[in-house]
Coordinates of C-alpha atoms in Angstrom, one line a residue:
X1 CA 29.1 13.3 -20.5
X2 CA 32.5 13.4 -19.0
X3 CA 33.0 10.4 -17.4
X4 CA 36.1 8.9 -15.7
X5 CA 36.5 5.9 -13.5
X6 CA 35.2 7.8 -10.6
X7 CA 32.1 9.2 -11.6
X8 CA 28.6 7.4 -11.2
X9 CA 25.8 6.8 -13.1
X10 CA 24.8 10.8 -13.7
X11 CA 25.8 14.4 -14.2
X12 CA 25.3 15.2 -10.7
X13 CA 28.2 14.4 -7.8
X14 CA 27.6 12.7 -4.6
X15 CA 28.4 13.9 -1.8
X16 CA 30.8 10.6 -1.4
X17 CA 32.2 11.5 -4.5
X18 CA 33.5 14.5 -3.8
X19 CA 35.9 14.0 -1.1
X20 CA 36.7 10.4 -2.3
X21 CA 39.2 9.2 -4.8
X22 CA 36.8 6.2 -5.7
X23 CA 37.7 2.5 -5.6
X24 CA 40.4 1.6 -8.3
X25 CA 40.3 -1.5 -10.5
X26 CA 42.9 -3.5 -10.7
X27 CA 43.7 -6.1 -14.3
X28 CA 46.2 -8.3 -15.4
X29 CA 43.5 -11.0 -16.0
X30 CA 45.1 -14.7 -17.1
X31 CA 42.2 -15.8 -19.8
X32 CA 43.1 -19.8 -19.4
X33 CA 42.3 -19.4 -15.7
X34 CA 38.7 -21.0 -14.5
X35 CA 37.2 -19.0 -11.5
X36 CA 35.5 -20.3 -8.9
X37 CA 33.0 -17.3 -9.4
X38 CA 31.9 -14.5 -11.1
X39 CA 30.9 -11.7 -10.0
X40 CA 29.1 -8.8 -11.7
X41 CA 28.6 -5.6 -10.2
X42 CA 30.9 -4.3 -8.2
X43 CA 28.5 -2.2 -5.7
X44 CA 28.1 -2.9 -1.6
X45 CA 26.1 -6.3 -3.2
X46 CA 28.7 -7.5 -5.5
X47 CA 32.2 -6.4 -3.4
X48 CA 30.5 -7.9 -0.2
X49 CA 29.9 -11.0 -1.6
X50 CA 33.0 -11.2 -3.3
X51 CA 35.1 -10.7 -0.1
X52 CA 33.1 -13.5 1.7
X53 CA 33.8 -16.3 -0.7
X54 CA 37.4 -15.3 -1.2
X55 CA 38.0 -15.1 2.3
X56 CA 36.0 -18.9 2.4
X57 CA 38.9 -20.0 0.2
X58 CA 37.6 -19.4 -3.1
X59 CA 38.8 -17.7 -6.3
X60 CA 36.6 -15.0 -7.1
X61 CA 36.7 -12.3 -9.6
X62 CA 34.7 -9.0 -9.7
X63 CA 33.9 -7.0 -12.5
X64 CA 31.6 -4.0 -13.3
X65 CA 31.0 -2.1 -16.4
X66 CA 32.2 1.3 -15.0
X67 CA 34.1 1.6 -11.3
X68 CA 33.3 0.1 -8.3
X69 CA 30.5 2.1 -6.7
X70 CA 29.1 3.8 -9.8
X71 CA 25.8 3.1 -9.7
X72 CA 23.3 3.6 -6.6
X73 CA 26.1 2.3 -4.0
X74 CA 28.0 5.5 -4.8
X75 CA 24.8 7.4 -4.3
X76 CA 22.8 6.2 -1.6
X77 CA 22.1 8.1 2.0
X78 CA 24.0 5.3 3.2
X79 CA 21.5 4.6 6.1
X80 CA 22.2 1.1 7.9
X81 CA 18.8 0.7 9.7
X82 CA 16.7 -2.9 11.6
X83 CA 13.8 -2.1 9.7
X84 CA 13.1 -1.3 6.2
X85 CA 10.6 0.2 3.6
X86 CA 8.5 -2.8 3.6
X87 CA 7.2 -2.7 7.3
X88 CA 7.1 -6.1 9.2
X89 CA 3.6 -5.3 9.4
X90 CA 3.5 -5.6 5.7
X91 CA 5.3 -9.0 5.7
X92 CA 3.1 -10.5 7.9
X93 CA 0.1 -9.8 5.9
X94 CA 1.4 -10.6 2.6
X95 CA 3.7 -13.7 4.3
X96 CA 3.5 -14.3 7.8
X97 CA 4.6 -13.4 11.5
X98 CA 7.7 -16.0 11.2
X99 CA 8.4 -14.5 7.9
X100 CA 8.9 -11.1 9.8
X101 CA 10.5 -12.6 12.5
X102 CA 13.4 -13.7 9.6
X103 CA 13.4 -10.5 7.5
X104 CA 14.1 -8.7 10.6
X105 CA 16.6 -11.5 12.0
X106 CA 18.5 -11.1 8.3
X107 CA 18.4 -7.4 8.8
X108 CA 20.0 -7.5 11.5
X109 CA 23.1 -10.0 11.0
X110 CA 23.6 -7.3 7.7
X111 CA 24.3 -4.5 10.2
X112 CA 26.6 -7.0 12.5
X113 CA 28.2 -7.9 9.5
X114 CA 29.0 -4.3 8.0
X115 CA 30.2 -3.5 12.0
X116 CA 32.7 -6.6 12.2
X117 CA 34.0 -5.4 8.8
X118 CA 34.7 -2.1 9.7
X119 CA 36.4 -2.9 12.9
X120 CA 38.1 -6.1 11.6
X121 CA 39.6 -4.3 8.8
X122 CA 39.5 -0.8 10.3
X123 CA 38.2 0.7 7.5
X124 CA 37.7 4.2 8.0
X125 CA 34.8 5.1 6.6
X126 CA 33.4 7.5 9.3
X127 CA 30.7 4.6 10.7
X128 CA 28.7 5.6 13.4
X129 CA 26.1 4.1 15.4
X130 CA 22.5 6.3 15.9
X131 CA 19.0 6.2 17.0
X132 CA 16.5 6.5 14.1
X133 CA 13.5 8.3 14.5
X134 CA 9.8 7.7 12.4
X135 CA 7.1 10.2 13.6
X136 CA 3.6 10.8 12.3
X137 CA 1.9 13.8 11.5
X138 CA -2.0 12.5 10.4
X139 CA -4.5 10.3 12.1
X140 CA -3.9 7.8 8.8
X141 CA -0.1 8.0 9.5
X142 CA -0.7 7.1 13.4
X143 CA -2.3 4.1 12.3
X144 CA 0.4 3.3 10.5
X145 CA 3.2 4.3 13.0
X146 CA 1.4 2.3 15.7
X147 CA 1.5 -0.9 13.4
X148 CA 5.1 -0.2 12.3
X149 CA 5.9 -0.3 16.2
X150 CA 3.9 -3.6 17.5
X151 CA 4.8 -5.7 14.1
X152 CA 8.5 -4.5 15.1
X153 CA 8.1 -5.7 19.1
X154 CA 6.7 -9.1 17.7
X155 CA 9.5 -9.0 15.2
X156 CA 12.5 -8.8 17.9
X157 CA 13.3 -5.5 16.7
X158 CA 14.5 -3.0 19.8
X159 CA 11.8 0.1 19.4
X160 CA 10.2 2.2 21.9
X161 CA 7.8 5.5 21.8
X162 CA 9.4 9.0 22.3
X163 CA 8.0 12.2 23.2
X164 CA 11.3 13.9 21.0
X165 CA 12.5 14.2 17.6
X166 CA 15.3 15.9 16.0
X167 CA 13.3 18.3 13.6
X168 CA 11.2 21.5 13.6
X169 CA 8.3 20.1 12.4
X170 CA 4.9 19.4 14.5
X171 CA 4.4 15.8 15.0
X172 CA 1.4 13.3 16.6
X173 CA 3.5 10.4 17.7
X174 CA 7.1 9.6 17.2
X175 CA 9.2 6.2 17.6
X176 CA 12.8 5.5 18.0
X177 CA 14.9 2.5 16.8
X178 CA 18.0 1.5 18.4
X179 CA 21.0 0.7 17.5
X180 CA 20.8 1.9 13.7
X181 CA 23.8 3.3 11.7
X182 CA 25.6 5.3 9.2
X183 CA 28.9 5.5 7.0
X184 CA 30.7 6.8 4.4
X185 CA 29.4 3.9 1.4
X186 CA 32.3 4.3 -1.1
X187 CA 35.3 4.2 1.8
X188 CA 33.4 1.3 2.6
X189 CA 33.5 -0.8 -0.4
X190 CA 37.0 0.4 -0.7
X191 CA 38.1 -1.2 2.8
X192 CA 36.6 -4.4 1.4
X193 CA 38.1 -4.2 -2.2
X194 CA 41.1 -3.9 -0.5
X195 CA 40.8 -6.8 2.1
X196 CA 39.0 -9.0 -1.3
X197 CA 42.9 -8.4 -3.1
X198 CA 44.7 -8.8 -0.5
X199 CA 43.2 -12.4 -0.5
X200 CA 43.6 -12.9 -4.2
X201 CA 40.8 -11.5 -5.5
X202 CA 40.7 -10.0 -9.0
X203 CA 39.3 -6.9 -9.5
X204 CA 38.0 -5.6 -13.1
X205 CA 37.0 -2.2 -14.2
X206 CA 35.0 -0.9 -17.6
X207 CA 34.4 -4.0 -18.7
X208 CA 31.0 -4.7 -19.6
X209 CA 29.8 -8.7 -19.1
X210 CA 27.8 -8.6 -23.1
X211 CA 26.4 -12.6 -22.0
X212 CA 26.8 -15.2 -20.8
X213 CA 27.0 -19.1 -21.9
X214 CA 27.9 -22.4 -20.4
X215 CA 29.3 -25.5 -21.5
X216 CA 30.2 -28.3 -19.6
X217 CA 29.4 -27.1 -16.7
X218 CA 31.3 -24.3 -17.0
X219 CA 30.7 -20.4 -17.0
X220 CA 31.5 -18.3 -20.1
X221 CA 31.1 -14.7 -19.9
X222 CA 31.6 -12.7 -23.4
X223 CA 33.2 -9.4 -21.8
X224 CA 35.2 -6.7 -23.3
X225 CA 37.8 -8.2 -25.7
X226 CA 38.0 -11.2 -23.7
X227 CA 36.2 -14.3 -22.1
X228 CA 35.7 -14.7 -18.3
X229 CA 35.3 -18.2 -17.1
X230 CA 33.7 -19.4 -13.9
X231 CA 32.0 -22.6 -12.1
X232 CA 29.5 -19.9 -11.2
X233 CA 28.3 -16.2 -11.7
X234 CA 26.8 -13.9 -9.4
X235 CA 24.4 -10.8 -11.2
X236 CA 25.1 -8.0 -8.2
X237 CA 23.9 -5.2 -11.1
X238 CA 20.8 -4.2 -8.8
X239 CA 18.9 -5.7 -11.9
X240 CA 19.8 -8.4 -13.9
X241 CA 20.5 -7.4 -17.5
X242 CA 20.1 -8.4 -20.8
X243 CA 16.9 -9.6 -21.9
X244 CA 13.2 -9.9 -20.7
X245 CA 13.3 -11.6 -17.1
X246 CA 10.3 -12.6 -15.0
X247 CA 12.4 -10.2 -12.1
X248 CA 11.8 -7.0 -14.6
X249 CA 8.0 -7.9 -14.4
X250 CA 8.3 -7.7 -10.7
X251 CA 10.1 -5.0 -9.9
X252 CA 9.4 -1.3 -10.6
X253 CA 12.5 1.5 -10.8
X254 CA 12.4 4.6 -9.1
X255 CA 14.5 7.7 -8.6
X256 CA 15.1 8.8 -4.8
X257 CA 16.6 12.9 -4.7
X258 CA 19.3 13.6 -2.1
X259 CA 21.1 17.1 -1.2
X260 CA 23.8 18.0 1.0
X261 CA 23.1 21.3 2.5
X262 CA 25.3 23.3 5.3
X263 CA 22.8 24.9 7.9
X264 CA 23.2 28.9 9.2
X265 CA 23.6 27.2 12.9
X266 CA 24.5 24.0 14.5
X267 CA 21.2 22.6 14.7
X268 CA 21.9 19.7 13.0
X269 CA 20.8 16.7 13.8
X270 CA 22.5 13.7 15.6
X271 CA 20.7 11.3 14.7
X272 CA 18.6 9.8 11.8
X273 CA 15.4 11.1 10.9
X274 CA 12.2 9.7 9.0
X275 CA 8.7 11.1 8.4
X276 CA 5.4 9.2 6.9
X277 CA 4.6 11.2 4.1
X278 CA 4.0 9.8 0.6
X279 CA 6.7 9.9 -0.8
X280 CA 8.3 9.9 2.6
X281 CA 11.1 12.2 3.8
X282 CA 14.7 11.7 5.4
X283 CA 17.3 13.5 6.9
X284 CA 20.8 12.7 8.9
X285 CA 24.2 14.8 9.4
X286 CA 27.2 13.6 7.8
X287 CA 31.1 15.3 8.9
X288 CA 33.6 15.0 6.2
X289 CA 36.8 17.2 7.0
X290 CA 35.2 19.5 9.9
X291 CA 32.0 20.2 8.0
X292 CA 28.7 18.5 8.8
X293 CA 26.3 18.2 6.2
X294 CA 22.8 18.0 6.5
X295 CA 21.6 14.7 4.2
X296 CA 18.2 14.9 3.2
X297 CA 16.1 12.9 0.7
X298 CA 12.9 12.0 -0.2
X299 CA 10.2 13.0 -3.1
X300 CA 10.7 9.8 -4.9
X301 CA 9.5 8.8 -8.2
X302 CA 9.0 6.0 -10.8
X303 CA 12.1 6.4 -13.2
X304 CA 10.7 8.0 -16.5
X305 CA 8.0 9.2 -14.7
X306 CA 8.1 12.5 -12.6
X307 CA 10.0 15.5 -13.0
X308 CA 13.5 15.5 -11.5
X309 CA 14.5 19.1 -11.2
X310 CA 11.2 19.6 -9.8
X311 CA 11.7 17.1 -7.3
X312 CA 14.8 18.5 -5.8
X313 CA 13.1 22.0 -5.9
X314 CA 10.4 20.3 -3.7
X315 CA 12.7 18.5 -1.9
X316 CA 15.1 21.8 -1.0
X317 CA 12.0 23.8 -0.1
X318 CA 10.7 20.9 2.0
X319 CA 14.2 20.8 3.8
X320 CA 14.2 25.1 4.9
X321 CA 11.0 24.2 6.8
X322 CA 12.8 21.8 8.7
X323 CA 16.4 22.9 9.0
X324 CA 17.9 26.7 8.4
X325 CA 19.6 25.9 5.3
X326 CA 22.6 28.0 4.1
X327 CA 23.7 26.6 1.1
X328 CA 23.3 23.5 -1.2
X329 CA 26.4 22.0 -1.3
X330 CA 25.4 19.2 -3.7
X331 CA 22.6 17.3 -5.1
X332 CA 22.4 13.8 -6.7
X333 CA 19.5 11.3 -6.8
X334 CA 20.1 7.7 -7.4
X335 CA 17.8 4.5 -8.7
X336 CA 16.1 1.6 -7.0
X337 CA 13.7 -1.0 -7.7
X338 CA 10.4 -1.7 -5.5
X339 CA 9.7 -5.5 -5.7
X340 CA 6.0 -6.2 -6.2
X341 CA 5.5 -8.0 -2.8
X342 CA 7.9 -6.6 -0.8
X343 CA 10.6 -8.6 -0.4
X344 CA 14.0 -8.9 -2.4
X345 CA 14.3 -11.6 -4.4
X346 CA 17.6 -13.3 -3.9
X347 CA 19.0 -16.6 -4.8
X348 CA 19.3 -18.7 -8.0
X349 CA 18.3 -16.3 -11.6
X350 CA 15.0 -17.5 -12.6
X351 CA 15.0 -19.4 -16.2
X352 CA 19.3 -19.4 -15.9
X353 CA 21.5 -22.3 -15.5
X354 CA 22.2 -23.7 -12.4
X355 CA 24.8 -22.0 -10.8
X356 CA 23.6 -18.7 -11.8
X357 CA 22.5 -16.2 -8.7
X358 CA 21.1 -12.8 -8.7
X359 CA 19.5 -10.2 -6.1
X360 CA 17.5 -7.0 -7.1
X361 CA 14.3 -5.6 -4.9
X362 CA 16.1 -3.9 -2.4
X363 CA 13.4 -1.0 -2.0
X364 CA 15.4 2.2 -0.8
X365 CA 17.1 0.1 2.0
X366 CA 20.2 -0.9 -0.7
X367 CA 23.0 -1.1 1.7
X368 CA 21.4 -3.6 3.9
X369 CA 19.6 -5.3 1.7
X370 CA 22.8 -5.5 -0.5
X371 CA 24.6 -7.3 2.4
X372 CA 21.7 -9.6 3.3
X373 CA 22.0 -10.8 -0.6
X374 CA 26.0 -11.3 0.1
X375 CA 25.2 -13.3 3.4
X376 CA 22.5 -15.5 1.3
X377 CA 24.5 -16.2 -2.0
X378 CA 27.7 -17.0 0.1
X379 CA 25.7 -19.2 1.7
X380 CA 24.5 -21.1 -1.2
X381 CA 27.7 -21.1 -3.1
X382 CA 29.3 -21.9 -0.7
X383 CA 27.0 -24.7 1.4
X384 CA 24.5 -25.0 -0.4
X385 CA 21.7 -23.7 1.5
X386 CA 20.9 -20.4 3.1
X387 CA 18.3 -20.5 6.3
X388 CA 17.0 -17.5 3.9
X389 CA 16.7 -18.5 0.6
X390 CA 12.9 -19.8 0.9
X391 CA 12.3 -16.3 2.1
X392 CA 14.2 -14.6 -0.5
X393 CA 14.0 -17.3 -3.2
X394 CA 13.6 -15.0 -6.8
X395 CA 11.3 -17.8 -8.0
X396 CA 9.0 -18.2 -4.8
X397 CA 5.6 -18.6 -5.9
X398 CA 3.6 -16.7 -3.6
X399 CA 3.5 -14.0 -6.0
X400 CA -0.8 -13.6 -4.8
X401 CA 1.2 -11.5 -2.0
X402 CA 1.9 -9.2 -4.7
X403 CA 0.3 -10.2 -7.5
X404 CA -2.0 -7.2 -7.4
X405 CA 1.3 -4.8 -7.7
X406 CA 2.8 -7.1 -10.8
X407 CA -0.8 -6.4 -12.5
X408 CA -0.4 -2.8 -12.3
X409 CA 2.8 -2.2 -12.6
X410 CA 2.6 -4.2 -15.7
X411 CA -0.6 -2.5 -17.3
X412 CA 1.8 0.5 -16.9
X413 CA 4.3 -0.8 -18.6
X414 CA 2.4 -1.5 -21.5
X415 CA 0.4 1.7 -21.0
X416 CA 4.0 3.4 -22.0
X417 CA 5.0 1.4 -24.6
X418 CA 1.8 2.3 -26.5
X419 CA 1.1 5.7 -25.4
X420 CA 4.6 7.4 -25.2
X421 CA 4.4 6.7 -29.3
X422 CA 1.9 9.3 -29.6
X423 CA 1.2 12.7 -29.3
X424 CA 5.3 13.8 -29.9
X425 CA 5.8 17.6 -30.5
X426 CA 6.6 17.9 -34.3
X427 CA 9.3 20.3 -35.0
X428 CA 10.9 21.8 -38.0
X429 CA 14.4 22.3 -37.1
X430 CA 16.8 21.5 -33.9
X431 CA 17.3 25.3 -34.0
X432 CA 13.8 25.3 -32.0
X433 CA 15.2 22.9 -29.0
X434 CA 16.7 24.9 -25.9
X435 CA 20.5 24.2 -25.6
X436 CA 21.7 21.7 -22.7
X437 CA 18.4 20.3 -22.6
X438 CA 16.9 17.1 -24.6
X439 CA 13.3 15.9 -26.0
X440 CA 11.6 13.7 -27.6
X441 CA 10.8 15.1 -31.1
X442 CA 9.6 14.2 -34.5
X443 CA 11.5 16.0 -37.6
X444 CA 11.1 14.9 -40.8
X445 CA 8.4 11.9 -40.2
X446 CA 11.1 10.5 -37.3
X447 CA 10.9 10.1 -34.3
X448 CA 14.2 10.9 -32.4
X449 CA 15.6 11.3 -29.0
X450 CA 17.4 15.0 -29.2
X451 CA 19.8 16.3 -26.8
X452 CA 21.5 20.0 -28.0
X453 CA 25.2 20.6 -25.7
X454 CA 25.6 23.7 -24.3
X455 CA 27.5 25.0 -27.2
X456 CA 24.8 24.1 -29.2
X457 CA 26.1 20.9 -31.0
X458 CA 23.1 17.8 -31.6
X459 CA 23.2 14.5 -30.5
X460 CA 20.1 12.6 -32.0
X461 CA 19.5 8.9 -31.5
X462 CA 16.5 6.2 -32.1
X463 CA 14.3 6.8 -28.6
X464 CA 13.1 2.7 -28.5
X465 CA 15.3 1.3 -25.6
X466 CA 16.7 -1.6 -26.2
X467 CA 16.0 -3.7 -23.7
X468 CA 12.0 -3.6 -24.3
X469 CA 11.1 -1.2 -26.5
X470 CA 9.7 1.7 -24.5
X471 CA 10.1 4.8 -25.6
X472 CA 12.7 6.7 -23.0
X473 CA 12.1 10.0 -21.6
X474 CA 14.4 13.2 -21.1
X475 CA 16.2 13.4 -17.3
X476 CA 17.2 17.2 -17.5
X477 CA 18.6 17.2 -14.0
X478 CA 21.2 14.1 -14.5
X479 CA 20.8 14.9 -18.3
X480 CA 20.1 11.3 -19.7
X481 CA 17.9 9.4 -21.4
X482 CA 15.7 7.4 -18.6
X483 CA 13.1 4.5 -19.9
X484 CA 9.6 4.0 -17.9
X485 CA 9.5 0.7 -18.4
X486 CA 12.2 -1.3 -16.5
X487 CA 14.3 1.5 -15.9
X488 CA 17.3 1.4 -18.5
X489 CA 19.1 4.9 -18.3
X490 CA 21.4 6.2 -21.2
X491 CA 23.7 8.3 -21.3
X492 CA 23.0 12.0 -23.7
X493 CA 25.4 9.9 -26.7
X494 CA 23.3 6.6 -26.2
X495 CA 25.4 4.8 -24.1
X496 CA 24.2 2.6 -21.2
X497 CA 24.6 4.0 -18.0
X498 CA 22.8 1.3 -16.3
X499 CA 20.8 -2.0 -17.1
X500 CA 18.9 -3.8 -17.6
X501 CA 19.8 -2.5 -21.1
X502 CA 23.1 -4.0 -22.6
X503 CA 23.1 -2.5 -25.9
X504 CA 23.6 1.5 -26.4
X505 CA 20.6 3.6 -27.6
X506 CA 21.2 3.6 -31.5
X507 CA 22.4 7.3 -33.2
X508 CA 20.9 8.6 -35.8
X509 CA 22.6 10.8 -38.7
X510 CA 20.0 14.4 -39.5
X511 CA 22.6 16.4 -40.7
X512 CA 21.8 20.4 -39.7
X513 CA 18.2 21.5 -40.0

């Protein structure tokens, strides 16, 4: 794969990506000195939180194992909504009413929050504010749509009933949000690297955090070549890595497909758009040097699971019976991780040492979810308390709200692990594989994770990923090696792309056959 700092976490470019230099690291680290804290991860999660303790006074430094913005910050739809994928109707049945009253009170300080940034620090980043409309197309879906729309009235959330909606499709009963948003994600985090360095933040890039220790108190991350040391650490790596952690029990990964198409008129819409289908759909218009861009996404997956280039042929034949499409200007698709009851989990790493924090379970609503976990661990660090973190709290034991989804999620799990080590195609020589293409094969009694270049040259490695031992599964459209289990990618050479994985898929030496 040819990687440089400004690439993501696949083949495929963003549409950010392309008309964006990406967010440069800076070094020059002094080894003796003791942070305040650690952060790790430099997406909208890490590079948030990061700005508000430095700009609280304290010495921060941020580090990520790529760029800043190379995993799902760099490839989100970059929607900054009041509501979320978990529906405050879903909140109060597995919580409560005042517990949907907070989630939606926490959404919406994350949208002031990313607003006074942008205007604080005039970061152009192409934000604009937008309605957002949900319509429903079955009786089942109205049901749904009308509690969607009185759990968001008893939340405080602005919402009324419209007889419109921006997209050629038929439609039962439609709702508008106000007030919702949208920007350009990687000029975003880029405003607030800057603002973080200006303050005396340290930034660090490719340099991979391999664990973590402490002693006396004290912070001791192994890195690359060197030793980072910090009172405490925050884990902004969407899921924390390394070994087995209750949080990869409750959480499932999943794959969300984007594309940026041009449209044969100017019908595009102005605002953004949602439907109710399962998996659901999304669209919005982004302008980017005189050229809007239709956004759409949808026809999610669990990672491992589904078939990617099949989904973004679904999802750009869905799209022409919405929109006159012209051209695909890009794809991309992008990873995130469905908590089991709903909620993030944010707040002090369960089974860590105090003064460890982490947040992961941001559904498909990452860029407010990421700043709602950089309002709640600033919080902590830096008072400690947060009028969230009971909400939020990674080790809150009312698991019976989603102990139903941890039971089946984690039956899967296991129903991988075992079954993916069976029924592999034997083959006789590589010479059968396709090129640019990779599979899981036995040759010679071995099982072996195969990838063939387009020039024809092999790349074999040991399949087992080694976070938990699943067996990972060819991604031909961002060609990598994505696991089922907890959703470890690699990349076609075996090396991570993204966790909770910290050590490389192994390669494995078959000669030519």
């Amino acid at each position: 794969m040819e990687n440089n700092k400004n690439t993501r976490d696949g083949r495929n470019t963003s549409l950010w990506q392309k008309n964006t230099s990406g967010a440069a690291a800076s070094d020059g680290l002094d080894t003796s000195r003791t942070f305040d804290t650690l952060i790790v991860g430099a997406g909208i999660t890490g590079v948030t939180t990061a700005l508000l303790l430095q700009k609280a006074g304290r010495t921060c430094i941020l580090v990520d194992a790529h760029n800043p913005g190379y995993g799902t910050t760099g490839g989100t739809t970059a929607h900054i909504n009041t509501f979320a994928d978990t529906t405050f109707a879903e909140v109060e049945s597995k919580f409560s009413e005042e517990a949907a009253k907070q989630f939606a009170d926490s959404i919406a300080g994350s949208v002031r929050l990313i607003h006074e940034h942008v205007e604080t620090y005039e970061i152009d980043c192409d934000f604009e504010w937008k309605k957002g409309y949900v319509y429903s197309q079955t009786d089942k879906e109205t049901k749904e749509l009308d509690d969607i729309f009185d759990s968001s009235l008893r939340a405080g959330v602005k919402v009324e009933i419209t007889s419109q909606v921006p997209v050629n499709a038929e439609f039962q009963k439609a709702i508008v949000f106000e007030n919702q948003a949208q920007f350009h994600p990687l000029k975003y985090i880029q405003g607030l690297l800057s603002e973080f360095e200006k303050l005396g933040g340290v930034t660090l890039g490719n340099t991979l955090i391999d664990d973590i220790k402490t002693e006396d108190g004290v912070h001791i991350a192994s890195a690359t070549s060197r030793e980072i040391k910090a009172k405490t650490v925050v884990y902004a790596t969407h899921i924390p890595p390394g070994g087995v952690n209750v949080l990869h029990f409750r959480n499932a990964p999943y794959r969300s497909y984007v594309i940026a198409a041009t449209l044969t008129n100017d019908e595009y819409p102005e605002d953004l758009v949602y439907d109710m289908q399962e998996p659901y759909h999304y669209f919005r218009t982004h302008e980017i040097d005189g050229q809007k861009y239709l956004i759409a996404g949808g026809h999610d997956h669990k990672t491992g699971h589904g078939d990617p280039e099949q989904s973004f042929t679904d999802l750009i034949n869905f799209t022409k019976q919405c929109y006159p499409v012209k051209d695909i200007y890009t794809q991309w698709s992008a990873q995130y991780y469905v908590p089991a009851d709903g909620l993030p989990y944010i707040g002090k790493s369960p089974g860590a040492s105090d003064g460890i924090y982490t947040a992961t379970g941001f559904n498909g609503n990452g860029m407010i979810l990421g700043t709602v976990s950089a309002m709640v661990l600033s919080d902590i660090i830096l008072n400690g308390k947060s009028e969230y973190e009971d909400l939020y709290n990674p080790a809150r034991i009312k698991p019976i709200a989603g102990f139903t989804e941890v039971i089946k999620e984690n039956a899967d799990v296991v129903g991988r692990f075992i079954g993916d080590r069976f029924g592999v195609q034997e083959i006789d020589s590589v010479a059968q594989l396709p090129v640019d293409s990779g599979e899981i094969v036995e040759l010679d009694g071995q099982k072996l994770a195969i990838y063939k270049d387009p020039t024809g040259k092999v790349q074999a490695l040991d399949p087992v990923c080694t976070h938990t031992h699943c067996i990972v599964n060819w991604n031909n459209a961002e060609k990598s090696w994505d696991c089922p289990c907890h959703g470890a990618r690699f990349d076609t050479d075996g090396t991570v792309l993204t966790g909770p994985a910290r050590r490389n898929l192994q390669p494995v030496n078959i000669g030519v056959k």
